[in-house]
Short mmCIF file of C-alpha atoms and ligand atoms in Angstrom, two decimals:
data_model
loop_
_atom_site.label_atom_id
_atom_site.label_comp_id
_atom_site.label_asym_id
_atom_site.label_seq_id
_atom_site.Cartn_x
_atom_site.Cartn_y
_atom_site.Cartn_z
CA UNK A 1 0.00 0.00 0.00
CA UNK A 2 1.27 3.35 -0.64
CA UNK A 3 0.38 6.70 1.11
CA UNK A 4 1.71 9.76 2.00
CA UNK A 5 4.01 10.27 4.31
CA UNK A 6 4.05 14.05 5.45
CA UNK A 7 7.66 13.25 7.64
CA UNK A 8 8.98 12.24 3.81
CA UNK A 9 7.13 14.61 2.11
CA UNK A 10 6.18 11.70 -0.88
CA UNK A 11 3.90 8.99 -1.55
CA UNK A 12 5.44 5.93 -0.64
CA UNK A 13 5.62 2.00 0.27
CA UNK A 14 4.40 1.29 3.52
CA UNK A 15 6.81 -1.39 4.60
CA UNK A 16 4.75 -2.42 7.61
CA UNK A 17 5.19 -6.08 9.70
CA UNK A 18 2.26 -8.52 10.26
CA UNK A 19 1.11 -6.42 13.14
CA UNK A 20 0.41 -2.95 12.20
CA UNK A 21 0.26 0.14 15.30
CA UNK A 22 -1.70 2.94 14.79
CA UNK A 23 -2.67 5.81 17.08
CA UNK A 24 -5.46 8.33 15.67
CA UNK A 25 -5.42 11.72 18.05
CA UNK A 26 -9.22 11.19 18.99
CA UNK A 27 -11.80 14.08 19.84
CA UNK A 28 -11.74 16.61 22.66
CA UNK A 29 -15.33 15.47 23.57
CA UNK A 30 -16.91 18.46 24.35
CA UNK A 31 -19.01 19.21 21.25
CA UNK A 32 -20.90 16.74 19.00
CA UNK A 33 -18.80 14.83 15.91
CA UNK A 34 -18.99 16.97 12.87
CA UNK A 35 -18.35 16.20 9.19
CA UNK A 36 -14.65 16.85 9.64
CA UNK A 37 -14.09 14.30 12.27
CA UNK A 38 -15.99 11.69 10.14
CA UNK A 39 -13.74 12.23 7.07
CA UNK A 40 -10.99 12.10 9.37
CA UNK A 41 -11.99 8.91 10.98
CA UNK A 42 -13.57 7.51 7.73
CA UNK A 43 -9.80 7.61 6.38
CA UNK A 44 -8.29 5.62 9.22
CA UNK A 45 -11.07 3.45 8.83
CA UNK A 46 -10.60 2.39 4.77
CA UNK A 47 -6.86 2.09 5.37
CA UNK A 48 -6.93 -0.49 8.30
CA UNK A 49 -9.68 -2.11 6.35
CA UNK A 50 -7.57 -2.39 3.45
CA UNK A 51 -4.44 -3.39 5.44
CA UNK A 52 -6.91 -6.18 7.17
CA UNK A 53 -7.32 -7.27 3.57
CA UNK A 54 -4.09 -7.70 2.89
CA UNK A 55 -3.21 -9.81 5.97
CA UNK A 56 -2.17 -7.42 8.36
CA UNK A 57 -3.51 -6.76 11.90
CA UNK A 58 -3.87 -3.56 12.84
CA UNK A 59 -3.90 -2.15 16.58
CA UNK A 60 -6.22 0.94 16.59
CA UNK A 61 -5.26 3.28 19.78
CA UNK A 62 -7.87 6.72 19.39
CA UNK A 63 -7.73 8.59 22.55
CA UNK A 64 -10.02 11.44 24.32
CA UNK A 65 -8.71 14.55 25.08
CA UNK A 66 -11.07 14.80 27.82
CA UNK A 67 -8.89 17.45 29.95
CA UNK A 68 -7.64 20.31 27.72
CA UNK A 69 -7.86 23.79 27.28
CA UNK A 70 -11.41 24.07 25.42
CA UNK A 71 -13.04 21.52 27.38
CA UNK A 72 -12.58 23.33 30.60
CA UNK A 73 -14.51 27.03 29.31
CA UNK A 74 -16.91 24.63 27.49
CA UNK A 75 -18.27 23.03 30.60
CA UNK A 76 -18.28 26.11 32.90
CA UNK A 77 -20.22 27.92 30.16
CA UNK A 78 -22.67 24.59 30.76
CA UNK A 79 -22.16 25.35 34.56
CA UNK A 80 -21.49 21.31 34.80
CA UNK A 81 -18.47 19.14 35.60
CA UNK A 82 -15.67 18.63 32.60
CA UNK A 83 -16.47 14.79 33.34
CA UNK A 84 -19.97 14.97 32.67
CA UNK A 85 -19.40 16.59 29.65
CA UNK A 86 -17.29 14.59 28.27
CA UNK A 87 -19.10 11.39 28.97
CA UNK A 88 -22.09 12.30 27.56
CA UNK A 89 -19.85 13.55 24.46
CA UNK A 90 -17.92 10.48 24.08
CA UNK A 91 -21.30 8.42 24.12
CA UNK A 92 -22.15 10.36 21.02
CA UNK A 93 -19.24 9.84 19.57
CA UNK A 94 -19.51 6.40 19.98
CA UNK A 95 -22.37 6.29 18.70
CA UNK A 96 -22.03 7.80 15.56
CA UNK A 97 -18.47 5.94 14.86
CA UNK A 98 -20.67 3.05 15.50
CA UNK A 99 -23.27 4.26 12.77
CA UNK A 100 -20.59 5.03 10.28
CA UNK A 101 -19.79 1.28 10.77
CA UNK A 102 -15.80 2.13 11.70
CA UNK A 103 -13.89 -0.77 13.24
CA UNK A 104 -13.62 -0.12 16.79
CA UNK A 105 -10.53 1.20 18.09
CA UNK A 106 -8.42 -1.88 20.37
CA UNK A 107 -7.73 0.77 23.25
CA UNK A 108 -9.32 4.16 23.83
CA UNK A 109 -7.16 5.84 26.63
CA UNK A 110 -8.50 8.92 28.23
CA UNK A 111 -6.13 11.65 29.13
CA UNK A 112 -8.02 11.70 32.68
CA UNK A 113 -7.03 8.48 33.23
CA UNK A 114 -3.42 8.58 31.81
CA UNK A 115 -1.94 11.79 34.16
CA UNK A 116 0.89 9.43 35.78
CA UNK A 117 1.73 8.53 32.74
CA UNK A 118 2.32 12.22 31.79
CA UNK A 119 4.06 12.99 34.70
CA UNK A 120 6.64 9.91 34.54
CA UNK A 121 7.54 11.46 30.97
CA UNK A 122 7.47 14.78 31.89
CA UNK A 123 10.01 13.69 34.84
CA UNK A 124 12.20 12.13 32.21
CA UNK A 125 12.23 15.26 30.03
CA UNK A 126 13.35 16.91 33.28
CA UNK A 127 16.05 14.73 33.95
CA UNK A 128 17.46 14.79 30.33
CA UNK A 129 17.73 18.97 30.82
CA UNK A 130 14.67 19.35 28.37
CA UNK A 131 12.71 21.58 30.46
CA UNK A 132 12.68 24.93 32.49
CA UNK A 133 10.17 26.00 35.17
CA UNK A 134 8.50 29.67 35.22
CA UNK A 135 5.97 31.01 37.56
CA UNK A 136 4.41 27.21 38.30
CA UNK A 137 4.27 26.17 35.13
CA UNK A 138 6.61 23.83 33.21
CA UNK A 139 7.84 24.00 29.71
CA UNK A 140 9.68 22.16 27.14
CA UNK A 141 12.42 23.60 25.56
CA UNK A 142 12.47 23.35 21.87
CA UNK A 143 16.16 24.45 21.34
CA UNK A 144 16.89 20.93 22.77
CA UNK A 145 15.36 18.95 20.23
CA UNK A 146 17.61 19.93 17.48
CA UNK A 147 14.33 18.03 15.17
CA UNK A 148 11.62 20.47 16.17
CA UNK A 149 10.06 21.02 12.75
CA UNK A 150 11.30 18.34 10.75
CA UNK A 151 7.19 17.06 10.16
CA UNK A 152 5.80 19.81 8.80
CA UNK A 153 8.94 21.10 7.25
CA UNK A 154 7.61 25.12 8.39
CA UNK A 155 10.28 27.85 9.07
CA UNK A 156 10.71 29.39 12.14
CA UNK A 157 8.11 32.29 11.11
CA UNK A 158 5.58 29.78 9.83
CA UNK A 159 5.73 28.19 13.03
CA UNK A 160 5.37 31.13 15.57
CA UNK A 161 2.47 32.27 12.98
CA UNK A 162 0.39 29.18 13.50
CA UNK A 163 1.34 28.05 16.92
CA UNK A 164 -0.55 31.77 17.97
CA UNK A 165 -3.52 30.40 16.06
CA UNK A 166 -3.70 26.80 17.40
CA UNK A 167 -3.06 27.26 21.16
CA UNK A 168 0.45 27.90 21.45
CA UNK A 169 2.00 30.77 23.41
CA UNK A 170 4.42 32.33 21.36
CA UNK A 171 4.33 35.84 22.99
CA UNK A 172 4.54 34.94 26.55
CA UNK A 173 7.21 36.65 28.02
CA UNK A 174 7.75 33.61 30.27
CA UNK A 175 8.79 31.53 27.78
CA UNK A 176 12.58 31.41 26.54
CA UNK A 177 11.50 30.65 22.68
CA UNK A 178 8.24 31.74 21.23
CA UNK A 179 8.12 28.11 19.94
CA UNK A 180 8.54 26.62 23.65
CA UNK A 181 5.12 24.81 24.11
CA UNK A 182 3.41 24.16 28.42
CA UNK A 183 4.12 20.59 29.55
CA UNK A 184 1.96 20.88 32.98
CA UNK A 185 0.54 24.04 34.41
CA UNK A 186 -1.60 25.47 37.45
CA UNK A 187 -5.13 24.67 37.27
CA UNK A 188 -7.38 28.40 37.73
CA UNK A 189 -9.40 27.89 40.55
CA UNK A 190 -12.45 26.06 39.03
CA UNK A 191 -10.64 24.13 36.99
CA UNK A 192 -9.50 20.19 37.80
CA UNK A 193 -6.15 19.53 39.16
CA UNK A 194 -3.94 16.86 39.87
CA UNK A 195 -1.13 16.82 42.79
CA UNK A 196 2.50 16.26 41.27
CA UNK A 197 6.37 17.04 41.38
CA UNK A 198 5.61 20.19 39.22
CA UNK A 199 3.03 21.43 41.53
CA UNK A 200 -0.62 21.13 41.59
CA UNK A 201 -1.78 21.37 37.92
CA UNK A 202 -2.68 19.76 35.07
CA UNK A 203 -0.86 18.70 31.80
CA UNK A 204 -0.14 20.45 28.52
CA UNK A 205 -2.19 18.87 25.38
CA UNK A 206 0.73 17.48 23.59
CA UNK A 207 2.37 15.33 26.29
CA UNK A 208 -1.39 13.83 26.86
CA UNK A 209 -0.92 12.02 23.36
CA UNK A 210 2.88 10.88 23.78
CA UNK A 211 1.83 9.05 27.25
CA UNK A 212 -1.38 7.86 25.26
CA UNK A 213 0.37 6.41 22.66
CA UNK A 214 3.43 4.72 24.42
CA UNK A 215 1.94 3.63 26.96
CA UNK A 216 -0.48 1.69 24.76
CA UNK A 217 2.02 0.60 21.70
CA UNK A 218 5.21 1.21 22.76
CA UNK A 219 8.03 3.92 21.67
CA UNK A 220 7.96 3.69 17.90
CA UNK A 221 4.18 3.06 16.40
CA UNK A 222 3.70 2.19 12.43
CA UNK A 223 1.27 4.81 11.40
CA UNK A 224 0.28 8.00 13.47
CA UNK A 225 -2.55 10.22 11.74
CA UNK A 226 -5.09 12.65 13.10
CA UNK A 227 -6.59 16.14 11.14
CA UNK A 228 -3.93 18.07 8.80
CA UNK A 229 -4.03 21.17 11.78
CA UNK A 230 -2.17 18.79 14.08
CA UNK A 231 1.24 18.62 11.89
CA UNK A 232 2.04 21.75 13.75
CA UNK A 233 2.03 22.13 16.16
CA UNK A 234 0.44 19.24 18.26
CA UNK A 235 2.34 15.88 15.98
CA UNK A 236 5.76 18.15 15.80
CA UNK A 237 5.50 18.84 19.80
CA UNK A 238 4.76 14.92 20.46
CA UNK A 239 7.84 14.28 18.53
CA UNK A 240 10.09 16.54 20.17
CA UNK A 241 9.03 15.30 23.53
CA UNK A 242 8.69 11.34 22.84
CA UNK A 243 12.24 11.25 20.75
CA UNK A 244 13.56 13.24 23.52
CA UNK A 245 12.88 10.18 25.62
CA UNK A 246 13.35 7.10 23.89
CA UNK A 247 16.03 8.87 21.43
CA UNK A 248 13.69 6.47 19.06
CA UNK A 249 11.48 7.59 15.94
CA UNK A 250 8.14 8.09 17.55
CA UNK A 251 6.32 7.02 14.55
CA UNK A 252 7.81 5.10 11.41
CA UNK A 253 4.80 7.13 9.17
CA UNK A 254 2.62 9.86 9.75
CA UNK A 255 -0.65 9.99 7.78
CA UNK A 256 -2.88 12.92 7.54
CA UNK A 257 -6.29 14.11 6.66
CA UNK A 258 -7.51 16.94 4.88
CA UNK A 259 -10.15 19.88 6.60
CA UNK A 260 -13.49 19.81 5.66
CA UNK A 261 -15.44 23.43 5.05
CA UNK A 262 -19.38 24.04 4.74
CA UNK A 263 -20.51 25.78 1.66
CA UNK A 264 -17.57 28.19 1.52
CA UNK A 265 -16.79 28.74 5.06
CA UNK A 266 -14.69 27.10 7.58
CA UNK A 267 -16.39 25.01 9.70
CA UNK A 268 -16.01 25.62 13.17
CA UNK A 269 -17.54 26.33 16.23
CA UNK A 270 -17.25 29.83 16.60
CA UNK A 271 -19.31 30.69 13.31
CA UNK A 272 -22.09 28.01 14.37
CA UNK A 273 -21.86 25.98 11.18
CA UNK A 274 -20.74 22.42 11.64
CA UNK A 275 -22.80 19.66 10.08
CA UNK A 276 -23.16 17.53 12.70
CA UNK A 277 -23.24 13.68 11.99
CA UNK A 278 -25.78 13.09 14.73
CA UNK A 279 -28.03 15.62 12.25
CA UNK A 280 -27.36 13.92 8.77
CA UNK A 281 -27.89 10.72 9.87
CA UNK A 282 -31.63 11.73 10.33
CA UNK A 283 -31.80 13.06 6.70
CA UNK A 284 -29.81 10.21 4.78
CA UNK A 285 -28.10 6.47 5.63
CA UNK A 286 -25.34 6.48 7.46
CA UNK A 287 -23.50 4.70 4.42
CA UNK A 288 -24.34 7.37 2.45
CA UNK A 289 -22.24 9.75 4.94
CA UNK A 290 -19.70 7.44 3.89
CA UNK A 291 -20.29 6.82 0.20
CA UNK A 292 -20.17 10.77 0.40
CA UNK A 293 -17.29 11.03 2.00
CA UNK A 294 -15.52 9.03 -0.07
CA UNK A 295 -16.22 11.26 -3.53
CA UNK A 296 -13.24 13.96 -1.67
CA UNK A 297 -9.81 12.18 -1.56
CA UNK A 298 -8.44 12.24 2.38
CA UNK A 299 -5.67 14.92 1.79
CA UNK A 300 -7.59 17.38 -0.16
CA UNK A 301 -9.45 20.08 2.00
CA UNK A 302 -12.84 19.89 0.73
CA UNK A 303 -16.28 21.94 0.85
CA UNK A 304 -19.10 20.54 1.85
CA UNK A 305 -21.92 21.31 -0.01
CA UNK A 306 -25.88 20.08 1.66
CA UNK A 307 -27.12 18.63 -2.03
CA UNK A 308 -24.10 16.71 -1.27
CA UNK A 309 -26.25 13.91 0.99
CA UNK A 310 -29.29 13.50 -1.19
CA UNK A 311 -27.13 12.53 -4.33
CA UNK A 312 -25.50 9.81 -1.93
CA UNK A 313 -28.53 8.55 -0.51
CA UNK A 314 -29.54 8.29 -4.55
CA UNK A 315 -25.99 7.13 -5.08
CA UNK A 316 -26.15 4.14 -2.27
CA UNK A 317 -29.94 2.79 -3.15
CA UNK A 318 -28.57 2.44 -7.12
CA UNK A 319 -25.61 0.09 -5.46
CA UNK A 320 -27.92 -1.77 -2.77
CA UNK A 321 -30.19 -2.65 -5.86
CA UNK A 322 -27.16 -3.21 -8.05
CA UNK A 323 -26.16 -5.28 -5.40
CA UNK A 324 -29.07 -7.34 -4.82
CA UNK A 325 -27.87 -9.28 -1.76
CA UNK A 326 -25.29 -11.41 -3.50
CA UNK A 327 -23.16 -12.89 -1.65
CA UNK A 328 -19.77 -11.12 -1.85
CA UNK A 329 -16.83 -12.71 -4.60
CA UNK A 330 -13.58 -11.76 -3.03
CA UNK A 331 -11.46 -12.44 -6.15
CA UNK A 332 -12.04 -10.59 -10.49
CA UNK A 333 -11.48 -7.41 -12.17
CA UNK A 334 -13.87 -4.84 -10.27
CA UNK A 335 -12.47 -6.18 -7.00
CA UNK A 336 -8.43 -5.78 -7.30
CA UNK A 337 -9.21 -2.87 -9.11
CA UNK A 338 -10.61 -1.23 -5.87
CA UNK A 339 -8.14 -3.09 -4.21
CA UNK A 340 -5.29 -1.15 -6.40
CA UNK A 341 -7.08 2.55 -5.93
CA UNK A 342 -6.88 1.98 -2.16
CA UNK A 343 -3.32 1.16 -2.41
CA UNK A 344 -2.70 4.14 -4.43
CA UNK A 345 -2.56 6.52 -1.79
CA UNK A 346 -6.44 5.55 -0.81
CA UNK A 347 -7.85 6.90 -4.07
CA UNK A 348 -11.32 6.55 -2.71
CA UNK A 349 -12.80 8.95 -5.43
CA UNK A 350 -11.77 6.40 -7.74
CA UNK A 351 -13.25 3.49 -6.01
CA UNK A 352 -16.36 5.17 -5.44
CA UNK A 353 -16.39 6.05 -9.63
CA UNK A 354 -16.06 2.75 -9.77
CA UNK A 355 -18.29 1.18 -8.60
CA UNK A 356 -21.29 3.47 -9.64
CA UNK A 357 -19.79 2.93 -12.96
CA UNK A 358 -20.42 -0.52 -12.59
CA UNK A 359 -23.68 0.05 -10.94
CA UNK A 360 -25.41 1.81 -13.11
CA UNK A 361 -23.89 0.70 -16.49
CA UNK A 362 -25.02 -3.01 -15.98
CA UNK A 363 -28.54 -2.39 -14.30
CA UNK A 364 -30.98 -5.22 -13.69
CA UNK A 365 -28.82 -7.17 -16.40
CA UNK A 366 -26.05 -7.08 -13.80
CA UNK A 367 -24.52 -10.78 -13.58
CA UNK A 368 -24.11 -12.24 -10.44
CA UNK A 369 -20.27 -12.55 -10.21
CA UNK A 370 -20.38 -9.41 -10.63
CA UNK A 371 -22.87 -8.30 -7.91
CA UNK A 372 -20.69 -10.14 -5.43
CA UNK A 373 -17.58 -8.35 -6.91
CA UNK A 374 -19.96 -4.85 -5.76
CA UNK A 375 -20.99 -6.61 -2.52
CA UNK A 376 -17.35 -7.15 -1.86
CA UNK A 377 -15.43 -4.01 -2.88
CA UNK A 378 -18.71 -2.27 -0.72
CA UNK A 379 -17.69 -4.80 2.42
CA UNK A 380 -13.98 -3.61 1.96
CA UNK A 381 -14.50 -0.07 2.02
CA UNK A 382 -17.18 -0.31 4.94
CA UNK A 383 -20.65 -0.19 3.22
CA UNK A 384 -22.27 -3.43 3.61
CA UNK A 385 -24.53 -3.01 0.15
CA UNK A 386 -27.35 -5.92 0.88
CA UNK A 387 -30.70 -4.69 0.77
ZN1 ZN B 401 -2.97 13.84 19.75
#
């Protein structure tokens, strides 16, 4: 299979063993799954399902960010605890992974649950001179890690531009480096906090993820993805503070998604106009979310558009009848053709083309071999087609 790798910059071979790792930087659950976590999922999803195909055996880890710094203002604007939030967030999460029919992750660590984790790393980082301490809270400094910016492959002024954007700090007078990101801090008064070496506090987002994912597969994983905003600066700060560590490659690949907007406009919270999936799953399948989905290949940012899930509801009955509960035929042309647009870099678009091609050009004269070929190549990308 070959993807791309944003560490190499490329497309290339996956040279993976029999048992594949894979960490996916899960939700913040403090707002219902949109659009954009669905195609960022969805993509996870079709590669592990092709890799199953192959004969590998993949090891999904997907973690909650249930302690961070928009969970916190989200619940006291609620006027309830974080943790009641976030369980009633992660149900719905849940539950619409579960509608979109994703293979369920093999470990789902919560950062709650993972803070001595956190602090046993950030301990190490101290030890190996990585860190400084400034009014309570503790850093990590970047002009240690000799690396920092060697994912994304931004310059210094890139980085100091977008790190303002996405949570970072950069004008802080407390830190040494703009680029210098919090490892654990004070809790403000309201807010939860655990006792530790570093004072009473709680941790920094990126170190949540580097405890997350070592302590559930180990210092290097195979594949490490999440949204295309987490290059930089969340995936380059878990480098810089897991290869600190270990002095090992935290991840042998790092796969990314693309954004999704709505009709023009980012989606995002502030402007009030995600598509929830919770929403469109009253209006259309949920298969059709993912036949949908897979018209926009993962790394391109894509608009959404709301004609976008009638025409795959349309799209998904012409298949189903296409379909007509054969039994699915593992092995011919339509099948390792699918099976050779996945492996080029998951050329979904392609697959979906496909097999509406197929769908549509052979109607009720569709042969059965062929119907099972649909049924199958539907199965292997997730939609079970039968009636
Ligand atoms: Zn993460």
């Amino acid at each position: 299979m070959r993807l791309y790798d944003t560490a190499s910059k490329d497309v290339i071979d996956l040279n993976l063993n029999q048992r594949v790792r894979m960490y996916v930087c899960g939700i913040t659950p403090y707002d219902s799954t949109h659009l954009g976590h669905a195609a960022t999922y969805l993509t996870y999803d079709l590669i592990i399902r092709r890799l199953e195909d192959i004969g590998h055996e993949v090891e999904l880890v997907r973690n909650y960010t249930d302690v961070d710094d928009s969970i916190l203002p989200k619940a006291r604007e609620l006027g309830i605890d974080f943790l009641e939030l976030a369980e009633m967030e992660m149900k719905r999460f849940k539950d619409d992974m579960r509608a979109l029919n994703t293979v369920a992750p093999a470990h789902e660590p919560r950062a709650t649950e993972s803070i001595e984790a956190m602090l046993r790393l950030i301990k190490k980082l101290q030890s190996a001179g990585h860190t400084y301490e400034v009014e309570g809270t503790t850093y990590f400094d970047v002009s240690t890690f000799p690396g920092y910016g060697k994912l994304s492959g931004y310059s210094s002024k890139e980085m100091v531009a977008l790190a303002r954007e996405r949570g970072g700090n950069p004008d802080s007078k407390n830190q040494r480096n703009p680029l210098d990101f919090v490892l654990w801090q004070p809790s403000s008064e309201d807010e939860p906090k655990w006792e530790s070496a570093f004072g009473a506090g709680r941790p920094g987002w990126h170190i949540e993820c580097s405890a997350m994912s070592m302590e559930a597969l180990g210092e290097t994983i195979d594949i490490h993805g999440g949204g295309g905003d987490l290059v930089f600066p969340h995936h380059e700060c878990e480098i810089a503070q897991s290869e600190s560590i270990t002095g090992q490659l935290c991840s042998k690949y790092w796969i990314h998604a693309g954004l999704v907007a709505y009709q023009g406009t980012k989606m995002s919270k502030s402007l009030g106009n995600l598509v929830f999936v919770s929403e469109l799953r009253k209006e259309i399948d949920p298969r059709a979310i993912r036949l949908a989905l897979m018209a926009h290949h993962y790394r391109q940012d894509f608009e959404w558009f709301d004609e976008e899930g009638p025409t795959a509801q349309f799209d998904l009955e012409l298949l189903v009848s296409a379909c007509d509960d054969a039994e699915p035929v593992w092995s011919g042309n339509l099948i390792n053709q699918v099976r050779r647009f996945l492996d080029d870099d998951l050329d979904a678009p392609a697959v979906r083309a496909i097999m509406l091609r197929e769908a549509s050009g052979k109607g009720d004269e569709l042969g059965v071999v062929r119907a099972g070929e649909l049924r199958a190549a539907g199965l292997l990308c997730g939609l079970d087609l039968a009636g």
